CSV table of N, CA and C in Angstrom, one decimal:
chain,number,residue,atom,x,y,z
G,1089,MET,N,-26.9,1.0,101.9
G,1089,MET,CA,-27.5,1.9,101.0
G,1089,MET,C,-26.4,2.7,100.2
G,1090,MET,N,-26.5,2.7,98.9
G,1090,MET,CA,-25.6,3.4,98.0
G,1090,MET,C,-25.9,4.9,98.0
G,1091,THR,N,-24.9,5.7,98.0
G,1091,THR,CA,-25.1,7.2,97.9
G,1091,THR,C,-24.5,7.6,96.5
G,1092,LYS,N,-24.7,8.9,96.2
G,1092,LYS,CA,-24.1,9.4,95.0
G,1092,LYS,C,-22.8,10.0,95.2
G,1093,VAL,N,-22.3,10.0,96.4
G,1093,VAL,CA,-21.0,10.5,96.7
G,1093,VAL,C,-20.1,9.3,96.9
G,1094,TYR,N,-19.2,9.1,95.9
G,1094,TYR,CA,-18.3,7.9,95.9
G,1094,TYR,C,-17.0,8.2,96.6
G,1095,GLU,N,-16.5,7.3,97.4
G,1095,GLU,CA,-15.3,7.5,98.1
G,1095,GLU,C,-14.2,6.7,97.3
G,1096,ILE,N,-13.0,6.9,97.6
G,1096,ILE,CA,-11.8,6.3,96.9
G,1096,ILE,C,-11.9,4.8,96.9
G,1097,GLU,N,-12.4,4.2,98.0
G,1097,GLU,CA,-12.6,2.7,98.0
G,1097,GLU,C,-13.5,2.2,97.0
G,1098,HIS,N,-14.5,3.0,96.7
G,1098,HIS,CA,-15.5,2.6,95.6
G,1098,HIS,C,-14.8,2.4,94.3
G,1099,TYR,N,-14.0,3.4,93.9
G,1099,TYR,CA,-13.3,3.3,92.7
G,1099,TYR,C,-12.3,2.2,92.7
G,1100,GLY,N,-11.6,1.9,93.8
G,1100,GLY,CA,-10.7,0.8,93.9
G,1100,GLY,C,-11.4,-0.5,93.6
G,1101,CYS,N,-12.6,-0.7,94.2
G,1101,CYS,CA,-13.4,-1.9,94.0
G,1101,CYS,C,-13.9,-2.1,92.6
G,1102,LEU,N,-14.3,-0.9,92.0
G,1102,LEU,CA,-14.8,-0.9,90.6
G,1102,LEU,C,-13.7,-1.4,89.7
G,1103,ILE,N,-12.5,-0.9,89.9
G,1103,ILE,CA,-11.4,-1.2,89.0
G,1103,ILE,C,-11.1,-2.7,89.2
G,1104,ASP,N,-11.1,-3.2,90.4
G,1104,ASP,CA,-10.9,-4.6,90.6
G,1104,ASP,C,-11.9,-5.5,89.9
G,1105,LEU,N,-13.1,-5.1,89.9
G,1105,LEU,CA,-14.2,-5.8,89.2
G,1105,LEU,C,-14.1,-5.8,87.7
G,1106,LEU,N,-13.7,-4.6,87.2
G,1106,LEU,CA,-13.6,-4.5,85.7
G,1106,LEU,C,-12.5,-5.5,85.2
G,1107,GLY,N,-11.3,-5.4,85.8
G,1107,GLY,CA,-10.2,-6.3,85.3
G,1107,GLY,C,-9.8,-6.1,83.9
G,1108,ARG,N,-10.2,-5.0,83.3
G,1108,ARG,CA,-9.8,-4.7,81.9
G,1108,ARG,C,-9.2,-3.4,81.8
G,1109,PHE,N,-8.0,-3.3,81.2
G,1109,PHE,CA,-7.2,-2.1,81.2
G,1109,PHE,C,-8.0,-0.9,80.6
G,1110,ASP,N,-8.6,-1.0,79.5
G,1110,ASP,CA,-9.2,0.2,78.9
G,1110,ASP,C,-10.4,0.7,79.7
G,1111,GLU,N,-11.2,-0.2,80.2
G,1111,GLU,CA,-12.4,0.3,81.0
G,1111,GLU,C,-11.9,0.8,82.3
G,1112,ALA,N,-10.9,0.1,82.9
G,1112,ALA,CA,-10.4,0.6,84.2
G,1112,ALA,C,-9.7,1.9,84.1
G,1113,MET,N,-9.0,2.2,83.0
G,1113,MET,CA,-8.3,3.5,82.9
G,1113,MET,C,-9.3,4.6,82.7
G,1114,GLU,N,-10.4,4.3,82.0
G,1114,GLU,CA,-11.5,5.3,81.9
G,1114,GLU,C,-12.1,5.6,83.2
G,1115,VAL,N,-12.2,4.7,84.1
G,1115,VAL,CA,-12.7,4.9,85.4
G,1115,VAL,C,-11.7,5.8,86.2
G,1116,VAL,N,-10.5,5.5,86.1
G,1116,VAL,CA,-9.4,6.3,86.8
G,1116,VAL,C,-9.4,7.7,86.3
G,1117,ARG,N,-9.5,7.9,85.0
G,1117,ARG,CA,-9.5,9.2,84.4
G,1117,ARG,C,-10.8,10.0,84.8
G,1118,GLY,N,-11.9,9.3,85.0
G,1118,GLY,CA,-13.1,10.0,85.3
G,1118,GLY,C,-13.4,10.3,86.7
G,1119,MET,N,-12.4,9.8,87.6
G,1119,MET,CA,-12.6,10.1,89.0
G,1119,MET,C,-12.6,11.5,89.4
G,1120,GLU,N,-13.3,11.9,90.4
G,1120,GLU,CA,-13.4,13.3,90.8
G,1120,GLU,C,-12.2,13.7,91.7
G,1121,MET,N,-11.4,12.7,92.1
G,1121,MET,CA,-10.3,13.0,93.0
G,1121,MET,C,-9.0,12.3,92.4
G,1122,GLU,N,-7.9,12.6,92.9
G,1122,GLU,CA,-6.6,12.0,92.5
G,1122,GLU,C,-6.6,10.5,93.0
G,1123,PRO,N,-6.2,9.6,92.1
G,1123,PRO,CA,-6.2,8.2,92.5
G,1123,PRO,C,-5.0,8.0,93.6
G,1124,ASP,N,-5.2,7.2,94.5
G,1124,ASP,CA,-4.2,6.9,95.5
G,1124,ASP,C,-3.7,5.5,95.4
G,1125,GLU,N,-2.9,5.0,96.3
G,1125,GLU,CA,-2.3,3.7,96.2
G,1125,GLU,C,-3.3,2.6,96.2
G,1126,VAL,N,-4.4,2.8,96.8
G,1126,VAL,CA,-5.5,1.7,96.8
G,1126,VAL,C,-6.0,1.6,95.3
G,1127,VAL,N,-6.2,2.7,94.7
G,1127,VAL,CA,-6.7,2.6,93.3
G,1127,VAL,C,-5.7,2.1,92.3
G,1128,TRP,N,-4.4,2.5,92.4
G,1128,TRP,CA,-3.4,2.0,91.6
G,1128,TRP,C,-3.0,0.6,91.9
G,1129,GLY,N,-3.1,0.2,93.1
G,1129,GLY,CA,-2.9,-1.2,93.5
G,1129,GLY,C,-4.0,-2.1,92.8
G,1130,SER,N,-5.2,-1.7,92.9
G,1130,SER,CA,-6.3,-2.4,92.3
G,1130,SER,C,-6.2,-2.5,90.8
G,1131,PHE,N,-5.8,-1.4,90.2
G,1131,PHE,CA,-5.5,-1.3,88.8
G,1131,PHE,C,-4.5,-2.3,88.4
G,1132,LEU,N,-3.3,-2.3,89.0
G,1132,LEU,CA,-2.3,-3.2,88.7
G,1132,LEU,C,-2.7,-4.7,89.0
G,1133,ASN,N,-3.4,-4.9,90.0
G,1133,ASN,CA,-3.9,-6.3,90.3
G,1133,ASN,C,-4.8,-6.8,89.2
G,1134,GLY,N,-5.6,-5.9,88.7
G,1134,GLY,CA,-6.5,-6.2,87.6
G,1134,GLY,C,-5.7,-6.5,86.3
G,1135,CYS,N,-4.6,-5.8,86.1
G,1135,CYS,CA,-3.8,-6.0,84.9
G,1135,CYS,C,-3.1,-7.4,84.9
G,1136,LYS,N,-2.9,-8.0,86.1
G,1136,LYS,CA,-2.3,-9.3,86.2
G,1136,LYS,C,-3.2,-10.4,85.5
G,1137,MET,N,-4.5,-10.1,85.5
G,1137,MET,CA,-5.4,-11.1,84.9
G,1137,MET,C,-5.4,-11.1,83.4
G,1138,ILE,N,-4.9,-10.1,82.8
G,1138,ILE,CA,-4.9,-10.0,81.3
G,1138,ILE,C,-4.0,-10.9,80.7
């Protein structure tokens, strides 16, 4: 069941799914917490596909 309280792993998965720099950066900037290594790793992994 999904909740409205998102954890850091949720944002990491979302960035992985987007795989697009602009949309992924918007997600990172809109997060309610500071991005960690999971988020930045997912972000960089998504950038490899560009």
